[in-house]
Coordinates of C-alpha atoms (C1' of nucleotides) in Angstrom, one line a residue:
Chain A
X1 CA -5.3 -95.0 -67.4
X2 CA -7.5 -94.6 -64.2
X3 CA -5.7 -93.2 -61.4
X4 CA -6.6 -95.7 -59.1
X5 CA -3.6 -96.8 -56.6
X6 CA -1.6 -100.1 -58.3
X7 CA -1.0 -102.2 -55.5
X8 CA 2.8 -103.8 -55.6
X9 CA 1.6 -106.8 -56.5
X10 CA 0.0 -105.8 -59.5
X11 CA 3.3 -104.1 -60.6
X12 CA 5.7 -107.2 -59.6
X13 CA 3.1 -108.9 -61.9
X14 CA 3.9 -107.1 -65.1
X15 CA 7.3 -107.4 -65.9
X16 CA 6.6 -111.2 -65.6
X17 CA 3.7 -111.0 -68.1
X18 CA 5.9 -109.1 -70.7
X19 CA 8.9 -111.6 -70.3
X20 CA 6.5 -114.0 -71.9
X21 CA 4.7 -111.6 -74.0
X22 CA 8.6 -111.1 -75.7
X23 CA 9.4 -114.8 -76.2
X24 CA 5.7 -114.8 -77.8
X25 CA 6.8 -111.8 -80.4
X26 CA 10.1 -114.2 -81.3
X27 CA 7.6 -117.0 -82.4
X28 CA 5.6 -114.5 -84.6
X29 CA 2.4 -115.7 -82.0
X30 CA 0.1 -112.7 -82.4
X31 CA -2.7 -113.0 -79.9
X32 CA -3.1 -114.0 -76.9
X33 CA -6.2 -114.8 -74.3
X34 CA -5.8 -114.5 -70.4
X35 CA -6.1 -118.2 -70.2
X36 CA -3.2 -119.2 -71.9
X37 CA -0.9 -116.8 -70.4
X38 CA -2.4 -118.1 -66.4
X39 CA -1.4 -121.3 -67.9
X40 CA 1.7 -120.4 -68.7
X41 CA 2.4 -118.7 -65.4
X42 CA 0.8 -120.1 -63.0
X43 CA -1.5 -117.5 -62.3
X44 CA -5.5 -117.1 -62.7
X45 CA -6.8 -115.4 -66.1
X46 CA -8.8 -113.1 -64.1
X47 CA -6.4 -112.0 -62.2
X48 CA -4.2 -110.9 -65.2
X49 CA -7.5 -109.6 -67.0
X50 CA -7.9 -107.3 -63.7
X51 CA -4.2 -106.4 -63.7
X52 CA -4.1 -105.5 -66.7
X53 CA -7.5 -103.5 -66.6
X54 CA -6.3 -101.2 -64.2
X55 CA -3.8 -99.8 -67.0
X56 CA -6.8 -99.5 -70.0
X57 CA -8.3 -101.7 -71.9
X58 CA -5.4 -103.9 -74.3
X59 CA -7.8 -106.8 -75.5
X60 CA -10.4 -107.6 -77.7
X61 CA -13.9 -109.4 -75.9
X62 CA -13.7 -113.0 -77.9
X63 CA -10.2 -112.6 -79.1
X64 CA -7.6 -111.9 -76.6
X65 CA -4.6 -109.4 -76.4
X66 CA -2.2 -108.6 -79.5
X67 CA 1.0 -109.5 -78.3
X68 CA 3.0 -106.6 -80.3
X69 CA 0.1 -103.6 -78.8
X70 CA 0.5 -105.7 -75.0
X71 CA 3.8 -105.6 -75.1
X72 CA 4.2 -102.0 -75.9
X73 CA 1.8 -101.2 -73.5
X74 CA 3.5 -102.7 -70.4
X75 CA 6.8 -101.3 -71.5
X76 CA 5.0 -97.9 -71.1
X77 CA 3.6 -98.5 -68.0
X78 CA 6.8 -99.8 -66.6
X79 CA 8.5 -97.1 -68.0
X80 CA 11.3 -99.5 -70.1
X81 CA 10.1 -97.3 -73.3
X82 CA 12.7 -95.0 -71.9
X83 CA 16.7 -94.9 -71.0
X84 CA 17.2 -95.8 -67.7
X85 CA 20.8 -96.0 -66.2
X86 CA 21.9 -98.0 -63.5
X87 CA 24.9 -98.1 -61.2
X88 CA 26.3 -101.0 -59.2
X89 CA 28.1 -101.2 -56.0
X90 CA 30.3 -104.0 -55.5
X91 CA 32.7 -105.7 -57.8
X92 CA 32.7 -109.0 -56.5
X93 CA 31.4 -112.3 -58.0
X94 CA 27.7 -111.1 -57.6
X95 CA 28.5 -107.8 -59.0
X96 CA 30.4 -109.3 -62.3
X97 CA 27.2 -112.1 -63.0
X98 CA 25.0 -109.2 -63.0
X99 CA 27.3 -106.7 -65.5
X100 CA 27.7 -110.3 -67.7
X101 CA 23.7 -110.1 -67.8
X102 CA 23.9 -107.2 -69.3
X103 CA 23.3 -108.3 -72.5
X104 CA 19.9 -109.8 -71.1
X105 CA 18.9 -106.1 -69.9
X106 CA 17.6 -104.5 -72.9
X107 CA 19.1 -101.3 -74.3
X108 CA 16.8 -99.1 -72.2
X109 CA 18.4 -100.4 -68.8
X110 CA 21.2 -101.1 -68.4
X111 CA 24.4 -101.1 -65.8
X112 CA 26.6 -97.7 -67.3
X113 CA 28.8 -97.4 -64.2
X114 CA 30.3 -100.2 -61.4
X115 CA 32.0 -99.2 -58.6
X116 CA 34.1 -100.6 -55.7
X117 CA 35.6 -99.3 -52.3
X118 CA 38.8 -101.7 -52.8
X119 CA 41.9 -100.1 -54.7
X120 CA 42.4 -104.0 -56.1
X121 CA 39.5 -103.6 -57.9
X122 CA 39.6 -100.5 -59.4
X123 CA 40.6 -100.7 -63.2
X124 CA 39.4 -104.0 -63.7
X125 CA 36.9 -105.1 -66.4
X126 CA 33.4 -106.4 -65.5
X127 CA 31.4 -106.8 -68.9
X128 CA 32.1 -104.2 -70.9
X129 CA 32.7 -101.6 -68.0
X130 CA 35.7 -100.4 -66.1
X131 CA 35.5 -100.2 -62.1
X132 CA 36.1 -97.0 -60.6
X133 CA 36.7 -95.8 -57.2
X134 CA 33.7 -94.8 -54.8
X135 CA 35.1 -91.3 -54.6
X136 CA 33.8 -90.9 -58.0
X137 CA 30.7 -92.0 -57.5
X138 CA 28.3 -88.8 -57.0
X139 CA 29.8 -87.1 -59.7
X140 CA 29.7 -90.3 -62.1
X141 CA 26.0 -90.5 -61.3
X142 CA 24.8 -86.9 -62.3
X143 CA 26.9 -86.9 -65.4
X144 CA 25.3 -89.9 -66.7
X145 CA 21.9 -89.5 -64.9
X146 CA 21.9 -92.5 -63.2
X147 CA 18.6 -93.5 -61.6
X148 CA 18.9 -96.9 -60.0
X149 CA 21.7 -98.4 -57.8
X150 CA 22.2 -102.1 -57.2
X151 CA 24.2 -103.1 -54.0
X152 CA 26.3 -106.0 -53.7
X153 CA 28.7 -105.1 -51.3
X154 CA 28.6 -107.2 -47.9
X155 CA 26.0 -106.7 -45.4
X156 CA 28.1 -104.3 -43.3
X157 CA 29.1 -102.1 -46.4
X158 CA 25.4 -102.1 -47.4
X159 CA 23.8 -99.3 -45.5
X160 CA 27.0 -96.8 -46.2
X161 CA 26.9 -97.8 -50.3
X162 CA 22.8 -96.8 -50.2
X163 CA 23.6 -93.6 -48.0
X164 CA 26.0 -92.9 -50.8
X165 CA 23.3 -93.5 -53.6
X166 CA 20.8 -91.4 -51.9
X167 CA 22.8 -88.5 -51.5
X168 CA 23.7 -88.6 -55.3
X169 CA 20.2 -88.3 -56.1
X170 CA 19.4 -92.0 -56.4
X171 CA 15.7 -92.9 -57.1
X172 CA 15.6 -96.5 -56.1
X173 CA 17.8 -99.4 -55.0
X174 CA 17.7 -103.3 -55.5
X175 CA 19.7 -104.5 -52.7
X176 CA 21.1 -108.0 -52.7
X177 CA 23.0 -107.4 -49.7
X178 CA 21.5 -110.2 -46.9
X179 CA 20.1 -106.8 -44.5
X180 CA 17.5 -104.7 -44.2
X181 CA 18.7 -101.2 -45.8
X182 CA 17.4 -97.9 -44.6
X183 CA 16.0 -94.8 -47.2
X184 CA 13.8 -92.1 -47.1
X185 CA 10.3 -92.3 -47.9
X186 CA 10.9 -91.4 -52.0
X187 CA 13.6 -93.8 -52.3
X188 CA 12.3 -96.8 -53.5
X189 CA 14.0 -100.4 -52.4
X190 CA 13.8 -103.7 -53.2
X191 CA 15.6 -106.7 -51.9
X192 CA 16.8 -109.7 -53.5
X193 CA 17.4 -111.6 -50.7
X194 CA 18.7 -115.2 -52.0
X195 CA 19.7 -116.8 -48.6
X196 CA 16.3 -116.0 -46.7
X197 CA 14.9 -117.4 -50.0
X198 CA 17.2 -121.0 -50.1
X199 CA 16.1 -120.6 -46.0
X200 CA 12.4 -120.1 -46.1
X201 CA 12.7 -123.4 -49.1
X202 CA 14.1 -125.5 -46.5
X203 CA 10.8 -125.1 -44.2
X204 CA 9.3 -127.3 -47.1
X205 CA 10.9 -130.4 -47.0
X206 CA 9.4 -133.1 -45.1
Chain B
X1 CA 3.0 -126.1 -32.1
X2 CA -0.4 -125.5 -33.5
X3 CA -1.2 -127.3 -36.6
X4 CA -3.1 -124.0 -38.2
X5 CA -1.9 -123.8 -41.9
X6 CA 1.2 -121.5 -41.7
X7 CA 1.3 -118.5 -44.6
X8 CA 3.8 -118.6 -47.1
X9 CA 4.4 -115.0 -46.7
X10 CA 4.8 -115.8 -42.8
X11 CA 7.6 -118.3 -43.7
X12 CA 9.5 -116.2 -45.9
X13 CA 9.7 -113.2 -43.0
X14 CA 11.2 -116.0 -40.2
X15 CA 14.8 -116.1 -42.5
X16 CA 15.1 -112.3 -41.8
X17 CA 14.1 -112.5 -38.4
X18 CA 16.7 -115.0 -37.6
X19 CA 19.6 -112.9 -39.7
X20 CA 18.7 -110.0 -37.3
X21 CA 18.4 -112.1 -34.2
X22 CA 21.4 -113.6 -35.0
X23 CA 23.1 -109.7 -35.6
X24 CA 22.2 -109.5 -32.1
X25 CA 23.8 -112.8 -30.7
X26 CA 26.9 -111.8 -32.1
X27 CA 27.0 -108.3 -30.3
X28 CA 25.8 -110.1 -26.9
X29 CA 22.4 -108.7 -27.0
X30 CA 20.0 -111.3 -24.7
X31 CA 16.9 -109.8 -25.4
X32 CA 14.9 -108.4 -28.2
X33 CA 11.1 -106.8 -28.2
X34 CA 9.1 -107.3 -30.9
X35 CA 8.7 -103.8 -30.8
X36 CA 12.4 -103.3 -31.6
X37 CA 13.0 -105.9 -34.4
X38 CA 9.8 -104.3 -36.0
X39 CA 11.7 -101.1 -36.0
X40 CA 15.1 -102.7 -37.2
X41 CA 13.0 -104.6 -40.3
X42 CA 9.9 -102.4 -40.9
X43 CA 7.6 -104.7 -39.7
X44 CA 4.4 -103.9 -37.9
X45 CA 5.1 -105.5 -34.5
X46 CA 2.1 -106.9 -33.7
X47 CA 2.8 -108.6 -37.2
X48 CA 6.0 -110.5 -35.4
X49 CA 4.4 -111.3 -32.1
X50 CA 1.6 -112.8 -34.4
X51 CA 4.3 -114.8 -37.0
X52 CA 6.2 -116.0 -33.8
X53 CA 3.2 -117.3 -32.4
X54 CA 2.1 -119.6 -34.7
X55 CA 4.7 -121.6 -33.8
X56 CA 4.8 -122.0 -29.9
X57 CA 4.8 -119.2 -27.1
X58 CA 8.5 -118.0 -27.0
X59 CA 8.3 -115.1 -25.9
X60 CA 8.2 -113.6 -22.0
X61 CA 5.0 -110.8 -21.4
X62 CA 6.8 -108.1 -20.0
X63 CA 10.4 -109.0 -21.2
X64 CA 10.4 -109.9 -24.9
X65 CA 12.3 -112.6 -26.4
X66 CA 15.3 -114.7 -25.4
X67 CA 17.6 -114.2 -28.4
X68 CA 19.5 -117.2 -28.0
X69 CA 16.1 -119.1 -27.7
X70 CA 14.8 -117.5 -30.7
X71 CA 17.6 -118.4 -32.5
X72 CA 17.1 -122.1 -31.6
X73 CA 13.6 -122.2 -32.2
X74 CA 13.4 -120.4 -35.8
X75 CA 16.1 -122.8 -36.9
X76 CA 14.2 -125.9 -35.7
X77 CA 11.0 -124.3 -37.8
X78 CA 13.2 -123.6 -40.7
X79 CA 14.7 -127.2 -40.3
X80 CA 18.4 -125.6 -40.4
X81 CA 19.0 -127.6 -37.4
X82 CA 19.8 -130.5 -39.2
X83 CA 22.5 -130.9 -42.5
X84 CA 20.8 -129.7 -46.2
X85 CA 22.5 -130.5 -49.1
X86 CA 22.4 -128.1 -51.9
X87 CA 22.9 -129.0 -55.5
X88 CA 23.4 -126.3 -58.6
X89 CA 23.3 -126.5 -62.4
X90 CA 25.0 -123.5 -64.1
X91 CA 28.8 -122.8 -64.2
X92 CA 28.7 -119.1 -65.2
X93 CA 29.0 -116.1 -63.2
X94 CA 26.0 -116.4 -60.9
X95 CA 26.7 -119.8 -60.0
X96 CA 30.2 -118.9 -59.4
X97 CA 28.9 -116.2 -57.4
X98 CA 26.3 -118.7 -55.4
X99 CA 29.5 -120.9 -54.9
X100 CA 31.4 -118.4 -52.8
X101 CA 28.7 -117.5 -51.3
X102 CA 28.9 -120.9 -49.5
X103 CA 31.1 -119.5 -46.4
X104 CA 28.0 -117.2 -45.8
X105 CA 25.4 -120.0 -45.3
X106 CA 25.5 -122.2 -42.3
X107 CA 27.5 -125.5 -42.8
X108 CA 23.8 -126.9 -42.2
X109 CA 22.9 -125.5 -45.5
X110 CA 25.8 -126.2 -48.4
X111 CA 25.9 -126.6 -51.7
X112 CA 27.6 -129.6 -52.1
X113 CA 28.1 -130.1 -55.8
X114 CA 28.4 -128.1 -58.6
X115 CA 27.2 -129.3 -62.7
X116 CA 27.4 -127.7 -65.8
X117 CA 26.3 -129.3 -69.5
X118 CA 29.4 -127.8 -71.4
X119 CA 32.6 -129.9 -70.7
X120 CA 34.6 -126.7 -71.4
X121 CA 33.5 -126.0 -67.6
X122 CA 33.7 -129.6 -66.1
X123 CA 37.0 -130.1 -63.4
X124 CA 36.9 -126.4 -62.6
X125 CA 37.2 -125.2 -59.2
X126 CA 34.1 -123.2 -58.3
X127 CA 34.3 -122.1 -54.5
X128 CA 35.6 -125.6 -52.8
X129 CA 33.7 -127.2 -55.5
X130 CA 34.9 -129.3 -58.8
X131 CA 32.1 -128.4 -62.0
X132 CA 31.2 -132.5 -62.9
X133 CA 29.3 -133.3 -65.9
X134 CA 25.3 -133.2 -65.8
X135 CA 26.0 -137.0 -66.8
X136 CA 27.0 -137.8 -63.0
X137 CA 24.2 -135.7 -61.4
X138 CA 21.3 -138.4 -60.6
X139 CA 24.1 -140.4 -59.0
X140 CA 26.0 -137.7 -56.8
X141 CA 22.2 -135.9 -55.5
X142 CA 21.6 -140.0 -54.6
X143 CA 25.4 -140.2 -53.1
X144 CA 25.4 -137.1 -50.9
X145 CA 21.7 -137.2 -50.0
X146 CA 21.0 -133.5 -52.2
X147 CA 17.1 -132.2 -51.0
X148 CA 18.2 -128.6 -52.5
X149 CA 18.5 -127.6 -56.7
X150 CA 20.0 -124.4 -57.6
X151 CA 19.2 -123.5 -60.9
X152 CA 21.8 -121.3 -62.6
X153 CA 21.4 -121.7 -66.5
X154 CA 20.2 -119.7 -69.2
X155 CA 16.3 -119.9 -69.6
X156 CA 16.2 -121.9 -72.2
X157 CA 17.7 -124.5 -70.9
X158 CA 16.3 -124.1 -67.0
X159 CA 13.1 -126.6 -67.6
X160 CA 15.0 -129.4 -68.7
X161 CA 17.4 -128.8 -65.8
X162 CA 14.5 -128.6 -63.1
X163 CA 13.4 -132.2 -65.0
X164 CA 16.5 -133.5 -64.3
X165 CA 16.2 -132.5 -60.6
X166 CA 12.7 -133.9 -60.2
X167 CA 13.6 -136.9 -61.9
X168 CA 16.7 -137.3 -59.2
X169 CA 14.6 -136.9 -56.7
X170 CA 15.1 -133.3 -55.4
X171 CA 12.7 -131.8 -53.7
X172 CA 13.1 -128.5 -53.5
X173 CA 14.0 -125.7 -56.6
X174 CA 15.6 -122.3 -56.0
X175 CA 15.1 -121.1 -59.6
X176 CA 17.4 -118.3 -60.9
X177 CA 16.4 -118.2 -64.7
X178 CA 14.1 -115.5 -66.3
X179 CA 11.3 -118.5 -66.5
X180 CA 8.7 -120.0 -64.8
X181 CA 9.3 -123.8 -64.7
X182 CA 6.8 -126.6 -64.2
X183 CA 7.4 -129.2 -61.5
X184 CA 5.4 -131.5 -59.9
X185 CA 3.0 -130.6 -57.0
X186 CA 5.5 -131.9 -54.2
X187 CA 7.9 -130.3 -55.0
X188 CA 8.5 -126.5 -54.3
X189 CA 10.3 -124.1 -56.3
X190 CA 11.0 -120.4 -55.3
X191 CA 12.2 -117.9 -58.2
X192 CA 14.8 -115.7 -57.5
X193 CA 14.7 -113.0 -60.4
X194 CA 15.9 -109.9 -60.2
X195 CA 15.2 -108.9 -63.8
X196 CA 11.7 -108.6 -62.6
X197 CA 12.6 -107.2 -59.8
X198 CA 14.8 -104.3 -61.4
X199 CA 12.3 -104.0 -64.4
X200 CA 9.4 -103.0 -61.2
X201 CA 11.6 -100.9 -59.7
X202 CA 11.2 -99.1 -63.0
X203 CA 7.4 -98.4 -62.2
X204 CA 8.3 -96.2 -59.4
X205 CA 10.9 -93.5 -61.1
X206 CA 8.9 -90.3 -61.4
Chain C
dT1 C1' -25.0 -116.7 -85.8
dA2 C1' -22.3 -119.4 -82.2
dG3 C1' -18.3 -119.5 -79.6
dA4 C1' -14.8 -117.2 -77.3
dT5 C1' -13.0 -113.9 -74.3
dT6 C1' -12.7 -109.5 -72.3
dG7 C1' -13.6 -106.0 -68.6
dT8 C1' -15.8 -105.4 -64.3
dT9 C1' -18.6 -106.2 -60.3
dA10 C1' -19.5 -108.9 -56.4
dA11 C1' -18.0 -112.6 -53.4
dT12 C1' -14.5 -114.8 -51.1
dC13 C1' -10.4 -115.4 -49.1
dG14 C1' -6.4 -114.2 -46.6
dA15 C1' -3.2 -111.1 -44.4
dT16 C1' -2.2 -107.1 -41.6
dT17 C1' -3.1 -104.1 -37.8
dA18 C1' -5.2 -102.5 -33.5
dA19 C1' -6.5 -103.3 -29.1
dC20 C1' -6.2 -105.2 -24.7
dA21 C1' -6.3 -108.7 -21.0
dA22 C1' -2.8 -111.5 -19.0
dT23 C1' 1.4 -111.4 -16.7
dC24 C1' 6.4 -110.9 -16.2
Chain D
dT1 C1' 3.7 -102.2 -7.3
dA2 C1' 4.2 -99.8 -11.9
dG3 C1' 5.7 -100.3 -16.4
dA4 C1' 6.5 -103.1 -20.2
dT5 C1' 5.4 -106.5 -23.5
dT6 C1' 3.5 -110.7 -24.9
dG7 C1' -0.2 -113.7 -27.1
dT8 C1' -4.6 -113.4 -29.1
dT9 C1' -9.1 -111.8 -30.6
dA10 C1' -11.5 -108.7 -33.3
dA11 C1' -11.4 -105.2 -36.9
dT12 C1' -9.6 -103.6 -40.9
dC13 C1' -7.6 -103.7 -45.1
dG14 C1' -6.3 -105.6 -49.4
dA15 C1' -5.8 -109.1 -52.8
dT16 C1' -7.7 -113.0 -55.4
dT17 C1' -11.2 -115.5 -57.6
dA18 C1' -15.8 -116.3 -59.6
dA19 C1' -19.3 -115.0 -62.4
dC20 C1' -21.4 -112.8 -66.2
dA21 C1' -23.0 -109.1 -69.3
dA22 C1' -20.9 -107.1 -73.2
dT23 C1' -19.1 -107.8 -77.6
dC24 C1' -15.7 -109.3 -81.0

DNA sequence: TAGATTGTTAATCGATTAACAATC
DNA sequence: TAGATTGTTAATCGATTAACAATC
């Protein structure tokens, strides 16, 4: 692996690249080339060639990539060869779709904990989890080594929920709440944003 | 308005502008800097005057911009000024969730019908919304004048759903399944995945 | 061998940022 | 007027694409 630095892009890339590499493996497909999978995605072969270069070199000049070895690779290098926990903020609608999906999330990541400010909502089942009280948050997160928190909690809650994530030792945070959230510099965030994205569609029409 | 081609990643910034600008309508605030909204979204603010620009000179040297006439004018370029109705496909959790949501958006931008494939779902009450067969959709996108398709299903099923929009004329696709689908050239679709997006987030934990 | 396809360099394209004259 | 801030040009930075030697 060269140490160059991965540009985001490159790393947003991947996990779409080893979606289809999986639904490859379930038809027993063992190769590959770059071509077909830009066809596939919409994307140019050289770009994924390049993309995938910067991790080490997974083909074979005249053959393509072995699905199996490319899709062990990118787990590695996404680092879903390991357990990682999540936590979730926010037991509403949102916050129950996403503990449903579950099952989608492989083993290796998946929602452990869900929590809720709301009394209402404490007790209740959301997939195959019980919401619990934010007071029991910080300590809910070291004892399972939770690593990631998702919000989806209102935009006014939002900020307070990833202050509480980041002083439990939170590494990163996908945010779904419609604002721009506020973490230090090792905190990673990412938002999914699905009104400015329904917004910024509407520019298109004629 | 100049008629330079306008970036896409230009057009997907002016929805978060406008939720900000908006923030600051409600508590009064007349006028904004682009210095200041940089701060508030962690934006370079040159990068703002720049984006704004493209569109018209709205700003005041010296001053900043109006709020209120900010406001105004990113909702003309967005083309919420005017009434967009939104379709979806997909009954479950996330469409449920999407459905609720509906109070969020703008009355000019509603979804306005919700379908589902398994008649299990059909006649419930999702949001304000009755679930209708997928046998009724080409007639009720025709009806109420739909431009918008959510796309709630599973991914195996998401392609055939995205034909069924093109083929009723839709002309835009807000894609929510773990799969890139194939429209024609005219029409746009955006994908709203946070699988990928939680699977990248992966790639930063130490 | 001939054909196919990678990995990588160079070329292109596009987006961000800095700088500053204009002006409120 | 002095200070602030825009709109815009030029500089920088980064990402995508094309091209091709290497090689399976």
């Amino acid at each position: 692996m060269k140490t160059e630095k991965i540009s985001e892009a490159v790393v947003r890339r991947l996990p779409i690249y080893l979606r289809y590499l999986n639904s490859l493996a379930m038809k027993n497909v063992m190769t590959v080339s770059s071509q077909e999978l830009g066809q596939k995605l919409d994307l140019n072969p050289a770009q994924i060639r390049k993309d995938l270069a910067y991790f080490g070199e997974f083909g074979k000049k005249g053959i393509g990539y072995d699905v199996g070895y490319l899709i062990e690779k990118i787990r590695q290098i996404l680092k879903l060869d390991r357990h990682i926990p999540v936590a979730l903020v926010g037991a509403g609608n949102l916050g129950r779709a996403l503990c449903n999906y579950n099952i989608y999330l492989r083993e290796e990541m998946k929602i452990v904990a869900v929590f809720d400010a709301s009394p209402g909502k404490w007790g209740e089942t959301m997939g195959n989890l019980t919401v619990q009280p934010m007071s029991e948050l910080a300590e809910t997160i070291r004892r399972l080594g939770v690593r990631i928190g998702i919000i989806t909690v209102p935009a006014m809650e939002a900020q307070n929920v990833a202050n509480s994530f980041v002083a439990a030792g939170i590494e990163a945070v996908l945010n779904f709440a419609p604002v721009i959230i506020k973490v230090p510099n090792e905190v990673r965030v990412h938002h999914a944003d699905f009104t400015a994205e329904l917004q910024s569609l509407a520019y298109y029409l004629d």
